[in-house]
């Protein structure tokens, strides 16, 4: 059943539980409100649920855990509150998106029963407490997105069991302690966001040297102490703030790995780029010189490229080709950067 992208409103009737053979429910981008009825758990055949961007509030009913055939859940951008119900009955769920709600309370230990889950987006909620140790049971999890909550405590001790991880976004929480060496064992991770927490020194061994496996690595605004790791301090850019005179705060840079595996500082608008009112200053372009700025696709984005100099005709043509390729890469990197923060 697909009723998405309409102007339906009102509460979801309890009679929906009688649709026991319903396999797909798409009701996104409407004005449905109120909580999901307890009878929702009677939808025994439901495998695909898409109700994002509505006005649904209240907590997910306990019966939600009975949806044993459920595979994909999209309920982001609502007004759900917490706490989360038990989740160990959702053994077939591969995609679980509840971003941008008001879900609170602690993460239930039963989350470890969601052994098929690959993408879990719980960002921009009000979750508290530490991650339960059972979360390391999620061996198939690729996208662990829990940023912008109030999660505290350490990283799970057995994090090296989460071998499928590709993107880890735990930034803007209240996590503390040491970054586990086990995180460095997970070699598939390409994007690691741990900024805006309270992690402490010393940094684990895999971050003491050049961590080339990452395309994005952000450790800023934690409680690290000096000295800076060599891969950061050698860059000497404004993105990498030096240690304070008292030897206290370390604010580590954000870096991007180029196609060759070399580290480059992420560019920001420099004096060569004019200040244009209304432009958003996205970081993420690995360009040495910030000289040329332009609006791409009417999205008011500052993209940086090298300015042509006085060259011969062939050299200038080669440079124009290089700039065109650079622009394409920069735009793609910006799109990836923006998508990862949405």
Short mmCIF file of C-alpha atoms in Angstrom, two decimals:
data_model
loop_
_atom_site.label_atom_id
_atom_site.label_comp_id
_atom_site.label_asym_id
_atom_site.label_seq_id
_atom_site.Cartn_x
_atom_site.Cartn_y
_atom_site.Cartn_z
CA UNK A 1 0.00 0.00 0.00
CA UNK A 2 1.46 3.35 -1.08
CA UNK A 3 -0.16 6.60 0.08
CA UNK A 4 3.06 8.63 0.26
CA UNK A 5 3.38 12.23 -0.89
CA UNK A 6 -0.20 13.24 -0.25
CA UNK A 7 -1.98 15.50 2.21
CA UNK A 8 -3.51 12.79 4.39
CA UNK A 9 -3.75 13.69 8.05
CA UNK A 10 -5.22 12.44 11.28
CA UNK A 11 -4.30 9.53 13.52
CA UNK A 12 -3.54 6.02 12.34
CA UNK A 13 -6.58 3.90 13.27
CA UNK A 14 -6.20 0.84 15.45
CA UNK A 15 -7.98 -1.11 12.71
CA UNK A 16 -4.77 -1.11 10.72
CA UNK A 17 -3.80 -4.18 12.71
CA UNK A 18 -6.37 -6.20 10.76
CA UNK A 19 -4.27 -5.94 7.58
CA UNK A 20 -2.34 -9.06 8.47
CA UNK A 21 -1.29 -9.74 4.87
CA UNK A 22 0.06 -6.23 4.30
CA UNK A 23 3.63 -6.51 3.04
CA UNK A 24 4.53 -2.91 2.17
CA UNK A 25 3.32 0.28 3.87
CA UNK A 26 4.50 3.55 2.34
CA UNK A 27 2.95 6.59 3.98
CA UNK A 28 5.79 9.11 3.99
CA UNK A 29 5.43 12.86 3.44
CA UNK A 30 1.93 13.31 4.78
CA UNK A 31 0.40 14.81 7.90
CA UNK A 32 -0.34 11.67 9.93
CA UNK A 33 -0.15 12.37 13.64
CA UNK A 34 -0.52 10.71 16.98
CA UNK A 35 1.20 7.51 18.12
CA UNK A 36 1.32 4.19 16.33
CA UNK A 37 -1.49 2.04 17.78
CA UNK A 38 -0.59 -1.05 19.80
CA UNK A 39 -2.30 -3.14 17.11
CA UNK A 40 0.53 -2.20 14.74
CA UNK A 41 2.36 -5.30 15.91
CA UNK A 42 -0.35 -7.46 14.31
CA UNK A 43 1.02 -6.68 10.84
CA UNK A 44 2.74 -10.04 10.75
CA UNK A 45 3.60 -9.91 7.02
CA UNK A 46 4.96 -6.37 6.97
CA UNK A 47 8.47 -6.23 5.49
CA UNK A 48 8.77 -2.59 4.38
CA UNK A 49 7.70 0.39 6.50
CA UNK A 50 8.14 3.96 5.28
CA UNK A 51 6.46 6.66 7.37
CA UNK A 52 9.14 9.35 7.42
CA UNK A 53 8.31 13.04 7.42
CA UNK A 54 4.98 12.97 9.22
CA UNK A 55 3.78 14.25 12.58
CA UNK A 56 3.78 10.89 14.36
CA UNK A 57 4.51 11.19 18.07
CA UNK A 58 4.49 9.01 21.14
CA UNK A 59 6.71 6.01 21.71
CA UNK A 60 7.01 3.04 19.41
CA UNK A 61 4.59 0.47 20.87
CA UNK A 62 5.97 -2.63 22.57
CA UNK A 63 4.22 -4.67 19.88
CA UNK A 64 6.63 -3.20 17.32
CA UNK A 65 9.03 -5.95 18.38
CA UNK A 66 6.58 -8.54 17.03
CA UNK A 67 7.14 -7.50 13.40
CA UNK A 68 9.39 -10.47 12.76
CA UNK A 69 9.26 -10.15 8.94
CA UNK A 70 10.20 -6.49 8.91
CA UNK A 71 13.29 -5.73 6.79
CA UNK A 72 13.35 -1.95 6.26
CA UNK A 73 12.17 0.81 8.60
CA UNK A 74 12.10 4.50 7.65
CA UNK A 75 10.52 6.63 10.37
CA UNK A 76 12.91 9.56 10.45
CA UNK A 77 11.70 13.16 10.68
CA UNK A 78 8.76 12.62 13.02
CA UNK A 79 8.13 13.45 16.67
CA UNK A 80 8.63 10.03 18.21
CA UNK A 81 9.59 10.04 21.86
CA UNK A 82 11.15 7.27 23.88
CA UNK A 83 12.16 5.01 25.26
CA UNK A 84 12.79 2.46 22.54
CA UNK A 85 10.91 -0.84 22.85
CA UNK A 86 12.67 -4.19 22.94
CA UNK A 87 14.21 -4.84 19.54
CA UNK A 88 15.41 -8.44 19.55
CA UNK A 89 12.34 -9.60 17.59
CA UNK A 90 13.46 -7.58 14.56
CA UNK A 91 15.93 -10.19 13.42
CA UNK A 92 15.47 -9.57 9.67
CA UNK A 93 15.74 -5.78 9.71
CA UNK A 94 18.59 -4.54 7.51
CA UNK A 95 17.75 -0.80 7.52
CA UNK A 96 16.58 0.99 10.66
CA UNK A 97 16.25 4.77 10.34
CA UNK A 98 14.77 6.78 13.21
CA UNK A 99 16.79 9.99 12.81
CA UNK A 100 15.45 13.42 13.74
CA UNK A 101 12.93 12.44 16.38
CA UNK A 102 12.74 13.04 20.13
CA UNK A 103 13.52 9.48 21.24
CA UNK A 104 14.99 9.44 24.74
CA UNK A 105 16.05 6.96 27.38
CA UNK A 106 18.79 4.38 27.16
CA UNK A 107 19.55 2.01 24.30
CA UNK A 108 18.07 -1.40 25.18
CA UNK A 109 20.45 -4.34 25.39
CA UNK A 110 18.05 -6.21 23.10
CA UNK A 111 19.45 -4.16 20.22
CA UNK A 112 22.06 -6.89 19.96
CA UNK A 113 19.38 -9.20 18.59
CA UNK A 114 19.09 -7.19 15.36
CA UNK A 115 21.77 -9.33 13.79
CA UNK A 116 20.84 -8.58 10.17
CA UNK A 117 20.96 -4.80 10.49
CA UNK A 118 23.38 -3.06 8.11
CA UNK A 119 22.34 0.58 8.40
CA UNK A 120 21.21 2.09 11.69
CA UNK A 121 20.50 5.84 11.78
CA UNK A 122 19.52 7.06 15.22
CA UNK A 123 21.10 10.50 14.98
CA UNK A 124 19.51 13.71 16.26
CA UNK A 125 17.53 12.19 19.12
CA UNK A 126 17.90 12.40 22.90
CA UNK A 127 19.30 8.99 23.73
CA UNK A 128 21.24 8.77 26.99
CA UNK A 129 23.44 6.30 28.81
CA UNK A 130 26.17 4.12 27.37
CA UNK A 131 26.02 1.75 24.44
CA UNK A 132 25.12 -1.70 25.75
CA UNK A 133 27.84 -4.31 25.31
CA UNK A 134 25.45 -6.31 23.11
CA UNK A 135 25.77 -3.78 20.31
CA UNK A 136 28.98 -5.52 19.30
CA UNK A 137 26.80 -8.48 18.26
CA UNK A 138 25.87 -6.46 15.15
CA UNK A 139 28.52 -8.02 12.95
CA UNK A 140 26.72 -6.94 9.74
CA UNK A 141 26.37 -3.28 10.73
CA UNK A 142 27.99 -1.00 8.13
CA UNK A 143 26.58 2.42 9.02
CA UNK A 144 26.58 3.18 12.75
CA UNK A 145 25.01 6.65 12.89
CA UNK A 146 24.23 7.87 16.43
CA UNK A 147 25.55 11.42 16.33
CA UNK A 148 23.82 14.33 18.08
CA UNK A 149 22.45 12.49 21.08
CA UNK A 150 23.45 12.50 24.75
CA UNK A 151 25.17 9.13 24.81
CA UNK A 152 27.84 8.77 27.49
CA UNK A 153 30.38 6.20 28.60
CA UNK A 154 33.17 4.45 26.73
CA UNK A 155 33.25 2.87 23.32
CA UNK A 156 32.27 -0.82 23.63
CA UNK A 157 35.24 -2.99 24.62
CA UNK A 158 34.63 -5.61 21.94
CA UNK A 159 34.18 -3.12 19.11
CA UNK A 160 36.61 -5.15 16.99
CA UNK A 161 33.77 -7.67 16.54
CA UNK A 162 31.91 -5.14 14.39
CA UNK A 163 33.97 -6.05 11.38
CA UNK A 164 31.58 -4.73 8.69
CA UNK A 165 31.65 -1.09 9.82
CA UNK A 166 32.26 1.43 7.04
CA UNK A 167 30.97 4.67 8.59
CA UNK A 168 30.99 5.48 12.31
CA UNK A 169 29.30 8.74 13.34
CA UNK A 170 29.24 9.11 17.12
CA UNK A 171 30.05 12.81 17.18
CA UNK A 172 28.26 15.38 19.33
CA UNK A 173 27.61 13.13 22.32
CA UNK A 174 29.02 12.86 25.84
CA UNK A 175 31.26 9.86 25.36
CA UNK A 176 34.50 9.68 27.31
CA UNK A 177 37.46 7.49 28.18
CA UNK A 178 40.03 6.19 25.72
CA UNK A 179 39.44 5.42 22.07
CA UNK A 180 39.74 1.66 21.93
CA UNK A 181 42.59 0.06 19.99
CA UNK A 182 39.95 -2.40 18.82
CA UNK A 183 38.54 0.30 16.56
CA UNK A 184 41.74 0.21 14.55
CA UNK A 185 41.27 -3.51 13.96
CA UNK A 186 38.15 -2.80 11.90
CA UNK A 187 39.86 -2.20 8.59
CA UNK A 188 36.72 -1.43 6.55
CA UNK A 189 36.01 1.87 8.30
CA UNK A 190 36.43 4.78 5.89
CA UNK A 191 34.65 7.57 7.77
CA UNK A 192 35.18 8.06 11.50
CA UNK A 193 33.51 10.97 13.27
CA UNK A 194 34.24 11.23 17.01
CA UNK A 195 34.40 15.00 17.41
CA UNK A 196 32.58 16.90 20.16
CA UNK A 197 32.85 14.29 22.87
CA UNK A 198 35.13 13.94 25.90
CA UNK A 199 37.56 11.25 24.74
CA UNK A 200 40.93 11.42 26.47
CA UNK A 201 44.61 10.84 25.79
CA UNK A 202 46.58 8.83 24.99
CA UNK A 203 45.39 8.24 21.47
CA UNK A 204 45.42 4.58 20.43
CA UNK A 205 48.35 3.32 18.40
CA UNK A 206 46.42 3.28 15.13
CA UNK A 207 45.89 7.05 15.44
CA UNK A 208 49.44 7.85 16.51
CA UNK A 209 50.71 7.23 12.99
CA UNK A 210 49.27 8.29 9.65
CA UNK A 211 45.79 6.65 9.60
CA UNK A 212 45.59 6.26 5.85
CA UNK A 213 42.59 3.97 5.77
CA UNK A 214 40.18 6.87 6.41
CA UNK A 215 38.64 9.19 3.87
CA UNK A 216 37.23 11.32 6.70
CA UNK A 217 38.58 11.45 10.22
CA UNK A 218 37.41 14.03 12.74
CA UNK A 219 38.64 14.09 16.35
CA UNK A 220 38.16 17.76 17.13
CA UNK A 221 36.89 19.14 20.42
CA UNK A 222 37.72 16.27 22.74
CA UNK A 223 39.83 16.17 25.88
CA UNK A 224 43.08 15.06 24.27
CA UNK A 225 46.34 16.50 25.50
CA UNK A 226 49.54 17.38 23.71
CA UNK A 227 51.62 16.47 21.82
CA UNK A 228 49.81 16.40 18.52
CA UNK A 229 50.23 13.19 16.53
CA UNK A 230 52.75 13.68 13.69
CA UNK A 231 50.20 13.27 10.90
CA UNK A 232 48.29 16.24 12.28
CA UNK A 233 50.97 18.59 13.52
CA UNK A 234 53.01 18.43 10.31
CA UNK A 235 50.22 19.96 8.28
CA UNK A 236 50.55 23.37 9.88
CA UNK A 237 47.15 24.57 8.71
CA UNK A 238 44.62 26.74 10.46
CA UNK A 239 42.39 23.68 10.76
CA UNK A 240 44.91 22.10 13.10
CA UNK A 241 45.08 24.30 16.17
CA UNK A 242 48.37 24.09 18.06
CA UNK A 243 48.51 23.09 21.70
CA UNK A 244 47.73 25.77 24.20
CA UNK A 245 50.64 27.25 26.13
CA UNK A 246 49.67 25.25 29.20
CA UNK A 247 49.93 22.05 27.16
CA UNK A 248 46.28 21.22 27.61
CA UNK A 249 43.77 21.09 24.80
CA UNK A 250 44.35 19.25 21.53
CA UNK A 251 41.94 20.10 18.75
CA UNK A 252 42.77 17.71 15.95
CA UNK A 253 42.22 18.49 12.30
CA UNK A 254 39.75 17.01 9.91
CA UNK A 255 41.54 15.37 7.03
CA UNK A 256 40.66 13.83 3.74
CA UNK A 257 42.62 11.14 1.95
CA UNK A 258 43.17 11.70 -1.74
CA UNK A 259 43.00 8.97 -4.37
CA UNK A 260 46.73 8.40 -3.94
CA UNK A 261 46.37 7.90 -0.21
CA UNK A 262 48.18 11.14 0.67
CA UNK A 263 46.75 13.36 3.37
CA UNK A 264 45.65 16.86 2.49
CA UNK A 265 44.26 19.58 4.65
CA UNK A 266 40.60 20.27 4.07
CA UNK A 267 40.22 23.64 2.40
CA UNK A 268 38.12 26.48 3.77
CA UNK A 269 37.55 29.92 2.31
CA UNK A 270 40.82 31.83 2.24
CA UNK A 271 41.62 35.49 1.49
CA UNK A 272 41.74 34.71 -2.22
CA UNK A 273 38.06 33.76 -2.11
CA UNK A 274 35.72 36.72 -1.63
CA UNK A 275 33.28 36.80 1.24
CA UNK A 276 29.91 36.48 -0.47
CA UNK A 277 26.81 37.04 1.62
CA UNK A 278 24.69 33.91 1.95
CA UNK A 279 27.40 31.46 0.93
CA UNK A 280 27.79 28.39 3.10
CA UNK A 281 31.41 27.56 3.81
CA UNK A 282 31.69 23.82 3.30
CA UNK A 283 35.02 22.23 4.06
CA UNK A 284 36.09 19.20 2.14
CA UNK A 285 38.05 20.19 -0.95
CA UNK A 286 41.65 18.90 -1.05
CA UNK A 287 43.11 21.85 -2.97
CA UNK A 288 46.35 23.56 -2.03
CA UNK A 289 45.46 27.03 -3.33
CA UNK A 290 42.10 28.59 -2.62
CA UNK A 291 41.73 31.19 -5.37
CA UNK A 292 38.65 30.67 -7.51
CA UNK A 293 35.14 30.47 -6.07
CA UNK A 294 31.87 29.86 -7.85
CA UNK A 295 28.32 28.72 -7.25
CA UNK A 296 27.69 25.14 -8.34
CA UNK A 297 24.17 24.06 -9.34
CA UNK A 298 22.65 27.15 -7.70
CA UNK A 299 23.38 25.68 -4.26
CA UNK A 300 25.51 28.54 -2.92
CA UNK A 301 28.53 26.36 -2.25
CA UNK A 302 32.09 27.54 -2.25
CA UNK A 303 34.21 25.25 -4.40
CA UNK A 304 37.91 25.88 -4.60
CA UNK A 305 40.28 25.46 -7.56
CA UNK A 306 43.62 26.70 -8.81
CA UNK A 307 43.68 29.87 -10.89
CA UNK A 308 45.30 29.65 -14.37
CA UNK A 309 48.57 31.50 -14.76
CA UNK A 310 50.48 32.80 -17.79
CA UNK A 311 51.20 29.54 -19.59
CA UNK A 312 51.62 28.36 -23.11
CA UNK A 313 48.60 27.26 -25.10
CA UNK A 314 49.19 23.54 -24.55
CA UNK A 315 50.02 23.99 -20.87
CA UNK A 316 46.95 26.15 -20.36
CA UNK A 317 44.74 23.55 -22.09
CA UNK A 318 46.22 20.85 -19.86
CA UNK A 319 45.57 23.03 -16.81
CA UNK A 320 41.97 23.67 -17.88
CA UNK A 321 41.48 19.90 -18.19
CA UNK A 322 43.04 19.41 -14.77
CA UNK A 323 40.78 22.07 -13.29
CA UNK A 324 37.71 20.45 -14.86
CA UNK A 325 38.64 17.09 -13.36
CA UNK A 326 39.42 18.77 -10.03
CA UNK A 327 36.04 20.48 -10.06
CA UNK A 328 34.24 17.19 -10.71
CA UNK A 329 36.10 15.50 -7.85
CA UNK A 330 35.48 18.44 -5.54
CA UNK A 331 31.76 18.51 -6.26
CA UNK A 332 31.49 14.76 -5.69
CA UNK A 333 33.39 15.03 -2.41
CA UNK A 334 31.15 17.87 -1.30
CA UNK A 335 28.03 15.88 -2.21
CA UNK A 336 29.36 12.93 -0.20
CA UNK A 337 30.23 15.23 2.70
CA UNK A 338 26.79 16.86 2.71
CA UNK A 339 25.00 13.51 2.35
CA UNK A 340 26.91 12.07 5.31
CA UNK A 341 25.67 14.94 7.51
CA UNK A 342 22.03 14.70 6.53
#
